[in-house]
mmCIF file of C-alpha atoms in Angstrom:
data_model
loop_
_atom_site.group_PDB
_atom_site.id
_atom_site.type_symbol
_atom_site.label_atom_id
_atom_site.label_comp_id
_atom_site.label_asym_id
_atom_site.label_seq_id
_atom_site.Cartn_x
_atom_site.Cartn_y
_atom_site.Cartn_z
ATOM 1 C CA MET A 1 44.166 109.371 -204.348
ATOM 2 C CA ALA A 2 44.504 113.102 -205.086
ATOM 3 C CA THR A 3 44.733 114.061 -208.695
ATOM 4 C CA GLU A 4 47.519 116.264 -210.174
ATOM 5 C CA GLU A 5 44.947 119.158 -210.327
ATOM 6 C CA GLN A 6 43.924 118.664 -206.785
ATOM 7 C CA LEU A 7 47.549 118.834 -205.645
ATOM 8 C CA ARG A 8 48.153 121.960 -207.636
ATOM 9 C CA LEU A 9 45.105 123.697 -206.075
ATOM 10 C CA SER A 10 46.097 122.544 -202.609
ATOM 11 C CA THR A 11 49.667 123.918 -203.061
ATOM 12 C CA ILE A 12 48.116 127.373 -203.924
ATOM 13 C CA ILE A 13 46.069 127.248 -200.734
ATOM 14 C CA LYS A 14 48.866 126.074 -198.506
ATOM 15 C CA SER A 15 51.206 128.741 -199.952
ATOM 16 C CA CYS A 16 48.780 131.435 -198.983
ATOM 17 C CA HIS A 17 48.510 130.169 -195.425
ATOM 18 C CA ASP A 18 52.316 129.895 -195.237
ATOM 19 C CA SER A 19 52.696 133.471 -196.489
ATOM 20 C CA LEU A 20 50.324 134.816 -193.795
ATOM 21 C CA ARG A 21 52.125 132.803 -191.144
ATOM 22 C CA MET A 22 55.405 134.181 -192.173
ATOM 23 C CA LEU A 23 54.133 137.774 -192.128
ATOM 24 C CA THR A 24 52.664 137.093 -188.674
ATOM 25 C CA LYS A 25 56.142 135.979 -187.411
ATOM 26 C CA GLN A 26 57.563 139.036 -188.953
ATOM 27 C CA TYR A 27 55.155 141.807 -188.055
ATOM 28 C CA GLY A 28 52.705 140.370 -185.538
ATOM 29 C CA PRO A 29 49.121 139.329 -186.357
ATOM 30 C CA GLU A 30 47.367 142.686 -186.742
ATOM 31 C CA LYS A 31 49.946 144.214 -189.200
ATOM 32 C CA ALA A 32 50.369 140.854 -190.963
ATOM 33 C CA TRP A 33 46.654 140.806 -191.522
ATOM 34 C CA GLN A 34 46.616 144.198 -193.036
ATOM 35 C CA GLU A 35 49.525 143.435 -195.352
ATOM 36 C CA HIS A 36 47.874 140.185 -196.357
ATOM 37 C CA ILE A 37 44.514 141.715 -197.429
ATOM 38 C CA LYS A 38 46.412 144.277 -199.555
ATOM 39 C CA ASP A 39 47.725 141.472 -201.790
ATOM 40 C CA GLY A 40 44.859 141.400 -204.191
ATOM 41 C CA ASP A 41 46.614 138.966 -206.675
ATOM 42 C CA ARG A 42 47.265 136.274 -204.000
ATOM 43 C CA LEU A 43 43.756 136.628 -202.575
ATOM 44 C CA ARG A 44 42.299 136.191 -206.055
ATOM 45 C CA GLU A 45 44.421 133.144 -206.782
ATOM 46 C CA TYR A 46 43.474 131.678 -203.330
ATOM 47 C CA ALA A 47 39.765 132.211 -203.928
ATOM 48 C CA GLU A 48 39.726 130.674 -207.326
ATOM 49 C CA ALA A 49 41.746 127.647 -206.010
ATOM 50 C CA MET A 50 39.304 127.277 -203.088
ATOM 51 C CA HIS A 51 36.342 127.455 -205.529
ATOM 52 C CA GLN A 52 37.733 124.909 -207.933
ATOM 53 C CA LEU A 53 38.784 122.466 -205.161
ATOM 54 C CA ALA A 54 35.431 122.815 -203.401
ATOM 55 C CA ASN A 55 33.621 121.945 -206.719
ATOM 56 C CA ILE A 56 35.638 118.734 -206.818
ATOM 57 C CA TRP A 57 34.536 117.838 -203.243
ATOM 58 C CA GLU A 58 31.145 119.218 -203.015
ATOM 59 C CA HIS A 59 29.669 118.413 -206.383
ATOM 60 C CA ASN A 60 31.174 114.998 -206.973
ATOM 61 C CA THR A 61 27.835 113.137 -207.253
ATOM 62 C CA THR A 62 29.629 110.012 -208.549
ATOM 63 C CA ASN A 63 31.467 109.407 -205.309
ATOM 64 C CA GLN A 64 29.168 108.689 -202.393
ATOM 65 C CA ASP A 65 32.116 108.666 -199.989
ATOM 66 C CA LEU A 66 33.049 112.337 -200.887
ATOM 67 C CA MET A 67 29.382 113.372 -200.654
ATOM 68 C CA ALA A 68 29.108 111.845 -197.134
ATOM 69 C CA ARG A 69 32.115 113.910 -195.951
ATOM 70 C CA SER A 70 30.818 117.165 -197.559
ATOM 71 C CA ARG A 71 31.015 120.078 -195.109
ATOM 72 C CA VAL A 72 28.123 121.833 -196.956
ATOM 73 C CA LYS A 73 25.864 118.769 -196.856
ATOM 74 C CA TRP A 74 26.714 118.314 -193.122
ATOM 75 C CA THR A 75 25.858 121.914 -192.264
ATOM 76 C CA ILE A 76 22.549 121.966 -194.266
ATOM 77 C CA GLU A 77 21.456 118.678 -192.635
ATOM 78 C CA TYR A 78 22.115 119.906 -189.125
ATOM 79 C CA CYS A 79 20.417 123.193 -189.604
ATOM 80 C CA MET A 80 17.350 121.483 -190.953
ATOM 81 C CA ALA A 81 17.294 119.095 -187.889
ATOM 82 C CA TYR A 82 17.927 122.011 -185.467
ATOM 83 C CA PHE A 83 15.292 124.404 -186.683
ATOM 84 C CA PHE A 84 12.704 122.203 -188.500
ATOM 85 C CA SER A 85 12.610 118.378 -188.713
ATOM 86 C CA GLU A 86 13.668 117.547 -185.155
ATOM 87 C CA ARG A 87 13.241 121.013 -183.682
ATOM 88 C CA ILE A 88 16.463 120.494 -181.642
ATOM 89 C CA TYR A 89 16.405 124.045 -180.395
ATOM 90 C CA LEU A 90 13.209 123.364 -178.379
ATOM 91 C CA GLU A 91 14.865 120.327 -176.830
ATOM 92 C CA LYS A 92 17.957 122.389 -175.859
ATOM 93 C CA ARG A 93 15.597 125.132 -174.433
ATOM 94 C CA LEU A 94 13.845 122.714 -172.156
ATOM 95 C CA ARG A 95 17.201 121.325 -170.961
ATOM 96 C CA GLU A 96 18.463 124.859 -170.189
ATOM 97 C CA GLN A 97 15.303 125.700 -168.268
ATOM 98 C CA ARG A 98 15.687 122.508 -166.249
ATOM 99 C CA LEU A 99 19.369 123.397 -165.447
ATOM 100 C CA LEU A 100 18.403 127.010 -164.404
ATOM 101 C CA GLU A 101 15.747 125.832 -162.199
ATOM 102 C CA SER A 102 17.958 123.194 -160.527
ATOM 103 C CA TRP A 103 20.612 125.750 -159.523
ATOM 104 C CA GLU A 104 20.155 127.747 -156.282
ATOM 105 C CA GLY A 105 19.683 131.433 -156.999
ATOM 106 C CA TYR A 106 18.974 130.997 -160.637
ATOM 107 C CA ASP A 107 15.710 131.119 -162.636
ATOM 108 C CA CYS A 108 14.465 131.651 -166.194
ATOM 109 C CA SER A 109 13.512 135.271 -165.834
ATOM 110 C CA GLN A 110 16.511 136.473 -167.938
ATOM 111 C CA CYS A 111 16.113 133.842 -170.696
ATOM 112 C CA GLN A 112 15.510 134.986 -174.198
ATOM 113 C CA TYR A 113 14.099 132.728 -176.934
ATOM 114 C CA LEU A 114 13.611 132.524 -180.687
ATOM 115 C CA GLU A 115 10.258 133.778 -181.758
ATOM 116 C CA GLN A 116 8.208 131.832 -184.266
ATOM 117 C CA MET A 117 10.591 130.240 -186.894
ATOM 118 C CA PRO A 118 10.595 132.056 -190.180
ATOM 119 C CA ASP A 119 10.128 130.258 -193.426
ATOM 120 C CA LYS A 120 13.804 130.586 -194.135
ATOM 121 C CA ILE A 121 16.804 130.444 -191.788
ATOM 122 C CA LYS A 122 18.906 133.614 -191.909
ATOM 123 C CA VAL A 123 22.486 132.493 -192.405
ATOM 124 C CA LEU A 124 25.608 134.476 -192.326
ATOM 125 C CA ASP A 125 28.392 132.609 -194.135
ATOM 126 C CA VAL A 126 31.809 134.170 -193.232
ATOM 127 C CA GLY A 127 34.669 133.411 -195.636
ATOM 128 C CA SER A 128 32.120 132.063 -198.034
ATOM 129 C CA CYS A 129 34.169 132.316 -201.230
ATOM 130 C CA PHE A 130 31.521 130.993 -203.616
ATOM 131 C CA ASN A 131 28.247 130.988 -201.537
ATOM 132 C CA PRO A 132 27.834 127.163 -201.185
ATOM 133 C CA PHE A 133 24.590 127.565 -199.194
ATOM 134 C CA GLY A 134 22.963 129.918 -201.674
ATOM 135 C CA LYS A 135 21.035 127.252 -203.512
ATOM 136 C CA SER A 136 19.339 125.936 -200.369
ATOM 137 C CA GLU A 137 15.654 126.859 -200.530
ATOM 138 C CA ASN A 138 15.507 126.853 -196.720
ATOM 139 C CA PHE A 139 18.236 129.525 -196.230
ATOM 140 C CA GLU A 140 18.354 133.230 -196.731
ATOM 141 C CA VAL A 141 22.089 133.697 -197.024
ATOM 142 C CA THR A 142 24.403 136.673 -196.468
ATOM 143 C CA ALA A 143 27.777 135.440 -197.780
ATOM 144 C CA ILE A 144 30.833 137.539 -197.298
ATOM 145 C CA ASP A 145 34.474 137.128 -198.159
ATOM 146 C CA LEU A 146 37.762 139.038 -198.451
ATOM 147 C CA CYS A 147 37.863 138.310 -202.125
ATOM 148 C CA PRO A 148 34.609 136.724 -203.448
ATOM 149 C CA ALA A 149 34.871 134.109 -206.159
ATOM 150 C CA THR A 150 31.319 134.579 -207.341
ATOM 151 C CA GLU A 151 29.024 137.668 -207.729
ATOM 152 C CA ASP A 152 26.532 136.537 -205.094
ATOM 153 C CA VAL A 153 29.228 136.866 -202.360
ATOM 154 C CA LEU A 154 29.670 140.217 -200.715
ATOM 155 C CA LYS A 155 33.081 141.648 -200.217
ATOM 156 C CA GLY A 156 34.181 142.454 -196.601
ATOM 157 C CA ASP A 157 36.841 141.907 -193.919
ATOM 158 C CA PHE A 158 34.851 140.377 -191.033
ATOM 159 C CA LEU A 159 37.345 141.614 -188.517
ATOM 160 C CA LYS A 160 36.666 145.195 -189.524
ATOM 161 C CA ILE A 161 32.921 145.005 -190.015
ATOM 162 C CA GLN A 162 30.834 146.861 -187.447
ATOM 163 C CA ILE A 163 27.841 145.340 -185.731
ATOM 164 C CA GLU A 164 24.913 147.741 -185.216
ATOM 165 C CA ASN A 165 21.196 147.789 -184.706
ATOM 166 C CA LEU A 166 20.194 147.471 -188.367
ATOM 167 C CA LEU A 167 17.584 145.854 -190.672
ATOM 168 C CA GLU A 168 20.135 144.730 -193.269
ATOM 169 C CA PRO A 169 23.815 144.963 -194.085
ATOM 170 C CA ILE A 170 25.258 148.433 -194.893
ATOM 171 C CA MET A 171 27.675 148.756 -197.873
ATOM 172 C CA ALA A 172 30.252 151.434 -198.548
ATOM 173 C CA SER A 173 29.168 153.270 -201.676
ATOM 174 C CA GLU A 174 32.765 153.998 -202.837
ATOM 175 C CA THR A 175 34.125 150.434 -202.450
ATOM 176 C CA ASN A 176 30.972 148.269 -202.369
ATOM 177 C CA GLU A 177 32.245 146.547 -199.256
ATOM 178 C CA VAL A 178 30.194 145.543 -196.242
ATOM 179 C CA ILE A 179 30.816 147.919 -193.445
ATOM 180 C CA SER A 180 28.056 147.009 -191.024
ATOM 181 C CA LEU A 181 25.929 143.937 -190.162
ATOM 182 C CA PRO A 182 22.821 143.796 -188.137
ATOM 183 C CA ALA A 183 23.038 142.586 -184.519
ATOM 184 C CA ASN A 184 20.904 139.803 -183.123
ATOM 185 C CA TYR A 185 19.659 139.084 -186.625
ATOM 186 C CA TYR A 186 20.790 135.666 -187.793
ATOM 187 C CA GLU A 187 19.680 132.226 -186.798
ATOM 188 C CA CYS A 188 22.883 130.727 -187.962
ATOM 189 C CA VAL A 189 26.462 131.892 -188.488
ATOM 190 C CA VAL A 190 28.937 129.584 -190.313
ATOM 191 C CA PHE A 191 32.707 129.596 -189.892
ATOM 192 C CA SER A 192 33.611 126.832 -192.430
ATOM 193 C CA LEU A 193 37.350 126.603 -192.807
ATOM 194 C CA LEU A 194 37.657 130.172 -191.472
ATOM 195 C CA LEU A 195 39.377 130.184 -188.089
ATOM 196 C CA GLU A 196 42.489 128.401 -189.229
ATOM 197 C CA TYR A 197 42.846 131.240 -191.811
ATOM 198 C CA ILE A 198 42.918 133.905 -189.067
ATOM 199 C CA PRO A 199 46.606 134.396 -187.864
ATOM 200 C CA SER A 200 46.180 134.600 -184.137
ATOM 201 C CA SER A 201 44.123 133.462 -181.216
ATOM 202 C CA ASP A 202 43.033 137.022 -180.351
ATOM 203 C CA LEU A 203 41.751 137.668 -183.781
ATOM 204 C CA ARG A 204 39.888 134.376 -183.760
ATOM 205 C CA LEU A 205 38.317 135.342 -180.414
ATOM 206 C CA GLN A 206 37.167 138.551 -182.046
ATOM 207 C CA CYS A 207 35.495 136.575 -184.844
ATOM 208 C CA CYS A 208 33.610 134.374 -182.266
ATOM 209 C CA GLN A 209 32.633 137.371 -180.119
ATOM 210 C CA LYS A 210 31.207 139.011 -183.270
ATOM 211 C CA ALA A 211 29.249 135.835 -184.102
ATOM 212 C CA TYR A 212 27.719 135.959 -180.645
ATOM 213 C CA GLN A 213 26.553 139.556 -181.160
ATOM 214 C CA LEU A 214 25.084 138.726 -184.671
ATOM 215 C CA LEU A 215 23.087 135.715 -183.600
ATOM 216 C CA LYS A 216 19.659 135.676 -182.069
ATOM 217 C CA TYR A 217 19.352 133.782 -178.730
ATOM 218 C CA GLU A 218 19.065 130.074 -179.404
ATOM 219 C CA GLY A 219 20.773 130.721 -182.806
ATOM 220 C CA ILE A 220 23.795 128.549 -183.684
ATOM 221 C CA LEU A 221 27.428 129.045 -184.629
ATOM 222 C CA ILE A 222 28.664 126.238 -186.875
ATOM 223 C CA ILE A 223 32.459 125.831 -186.886
ATOM 224 C CA ILE A 224 34.114 123.434 -189.426
ATOM 225 C CA THR A 225 37.934 123.090 -189.180
ATOM 226 C CA PRO A 226 40.370 120.959 -191.087
ATOM 227 C CA ASP A 227 41.610 117.989 -189.049
ATOM 228 C CA SER A 228 43.135 114.820 -190.592
ATOM 229 C CA GLN A 229 44.271 113.459 -187.267
ATOM 230 C CA HIS A 230 42.579 110.821 -185.184
ATOM 231 C CA VAL A 231 39.794 112.060 -182.784
ATOM 232 C CA GLY A 232 42.077 112.305 -179.725
ATOM 233 C CA LYS A 233 44.976 114.105 -181.216
ATOM 234 C CA ASN A 234 43.646 117.600 -180.803
ATOM 235 C CA ALA A 235 41.127 116.861 -178.012
ATOM 236 C CA ALA A 236 42.760 119.372 -175.550
ATOM 237 C CA ILE A 237 42.599 122.158 -178.121
ATOM 238 C CA MET A 238 38.886 121.383 -178.784
ATOM 239 C CA LYS A 239 38.079 121.221 -175.120
ATOM 240 C CA ASN A 240 39.623 124.641 -174.634
ATOM 241 C CA TRP A 241 37.599 125.995 -177.506
ATOM 242 C CA ARG A 242 34.506 124.748 -175.779
ATOM 243 C CA TYR A 243 35.616 126.338 -172.490
ATOM 244 C CA THR A 244 36.388 129.697 -174.212
ATOM 245 C CA LEU A 245 33.189 129.884 -176.142
ATOM 246 C CA GLY A 246 31.278 128.954 -173.013
ATOM 247 C CA THR A 247 32.600 132.081 -171.291
ATOM 248 C CA MET A 248 30.933 134.126 -174.079
ATOM 249 C CA GLY A 249 27.510 132.440 -173.667
ATOM 250 C CA PHE A 250 27.890 129.637 -176.182
ATOM 251 C CA SER A 251 26.995 125.994 -175.385
ATOM 252 C CA ARG A 252 28.424 123.308 -177.604
ATOM 253 C CA ILE A 253 25.669 121.054 -178.678
ATOM 254 C CA ARG A 254 27.309 118.904 -181.457
ATOM 255 C CA PHE A 255 30.817 117.579 -182.115
ATOM 256 C CA GLU A 256 31.524 115.198 -185.016
ATOM 257 C CA LYS A 257 34.801 114.152 -186.296
ATOM 258 C CA LEU A 258 34.801 113.240 -189.958
ATOM 259 C CA PRO A 259 37.776 111.843 -191.933
ATOM 260 C CA HIS A 260 39.433 115.338 -192.779
ATOM 261 C CA ILE A 261 37.400 117.916 -190.798
ATOM 262 C CA THR A 262 35.884 118.370 -187.340
ATOM 263 C CA CYS A 263 32.320 119.778 -187.265
ATOM 264 C CA MET A 264 31.057 121.668 -184.216
ATOM 265 C CA VAL A 265 27.840 123.497 -183.301
ATOM 266 C CA PHE A 266 27.687 126.067 -180.601
ATOM 267 C CA ARG A 267 24.290 127.380 -179.392
ATOM 268 C CA LYS A 268 23.783 130.931 -178.127
ATOM 269 C CA ALA A 269 22.219 129.927 -174.800
ATOM 270 C CA SER A 270 18.871 131.359 -173.859
ATOM 271 C CA ASP A 271 20.700 132.757 -170.752
ATOM 272 C CA PRO A 272 24.535 133.227 -171.055
ATOM 273 C CA ARG A 273 24.900 132.172 -167.447
ATOM 274 C CA ILE A 274 24.146 128.592 -168.443
ATOM 275 C CA ALA A 275 27.242 128.277 -170.735
ATOM 276 C CA GLN A 276 29.376 130.393 -168.391
ATOM 277 C CA ARG A 277 28.633 128.140 -165.428
ATOM 278 C CA TRP A 278 29.456 125.111 -167.485
ATOM 279 C CA SER A 279 32.853 126.640 -168.278
ATOM 280 C CA GLU A 280 33.408 127.509 -164.692
ATOM 281 C CA LEU A 281 32.548 123.996 -163.499
ATOM 282 C CA HIS A 282 34.639 122.148 -166.175
ATOM 283 C CA LYS A 283 37.702 124.312 -166.429
ATOM 284 C CA GLU A 284 40.872 122.397 -166.328
ATOM 285 C CA SER A 285 44.266 123.651 -165.210
ATOM 286 C CA TYR A 286 45.679 124.122 -168.683
ATOM 287 C CA MET A 287 42.664 125.991 -169.950
ATOM 288 C CA GLU A 288 42.698 129.677 -170.860
ATOM 289 C CA LEU A 289 40.669 132.082 -172.916
ATOM 290 C CA SER A 290 42.081 131.362 -176.339
ATOM 291 C CA ILE A 291 41.242 129.874 -179.625
ATOM 292 C CA ASP A 292 44.438 128.085 -180.585
ATOM 293 C CA ILE A 293 44.982 125.886 -183.588
ATOM 294 C CA PRO A 294 47.615 123.145 -184.112
ATOM 295 C CA GLN A 295 49.264 125.331 -186.835
ATOM 296 C CA ASP A 296 50.137 128.013 -184.225
ATOM 297 C CA ASN A 297 53.058 125.849 -183.033
ATOM 298 C CA LYS A 298 54.101 124.630 -186.441
ATOM 299 C CA THR A 299 57.357 125.592 -187.988
ATOM 300 C CA PHE A 300 58.080 125.747 -191.634
ATOM 301 C CA ASP A 301 60.409 122.763 -191.189
ATOM 302 C CA ASP A 302 57.380 120.711 -190.162
ATOM 303 C CA ASP A 303 55.626 121.243 -193.567
#
């Protein structure tokens, strides 16, 4: 049962999303986004509400059920299994090699692989708010957000940030905002409760394309999206996400439906043709290049 404080914080968050949806209907997604990010008071209120609400969920050590559903805990555990304890990335590498060798006209000559694993996983947490992964001793985190709730999060609009051949992020001296991020640099990019914040499919596609550019080959994009419905309710949408990201060169390697969220992991394939061929073979008649969310077709009367 949600407490009065949880309901208050949830209302602030919902109001921010509703405001952005209304702006999008009025102006279109690009102009709506620009108007939205100018509203510093609303962004700060949203960031603080997200921070407080996350503290209730992520740090409630007295409730094991809440801990089991923690998106932060889930992300850390999968990263550890993928890169270290179970070395899942090597298992997926071997599978991709077998697939390529089994297809006529394909081979592994274009494959690109992770080099020796570093001591710490380089993680880019987009829409981080309060840097929930910063305390993990196995992560080297770059956390960015429109309106950071804590000092260890960098300010930046991911949709505007450039991707270049760099050794580290570049900040604008006059605003102290991130203006560029290094390409092919991160082992993991995290979109936790991010894509549903973005007001249109095209802008969400831009986010995913940027994640592809930022990741090393065999790196992973972790997407966590709110979903309180049963597992089949949004199945067609999730299948279309898989198809769309496959055309970019991402292979979905993990899907888990938890009580209020859906957790997915997409691997930057060692050869993009592997994921692209999967998309070609599994495309269904309704599928198109889009990252739609259930809220796209929601009216305010539905709320």
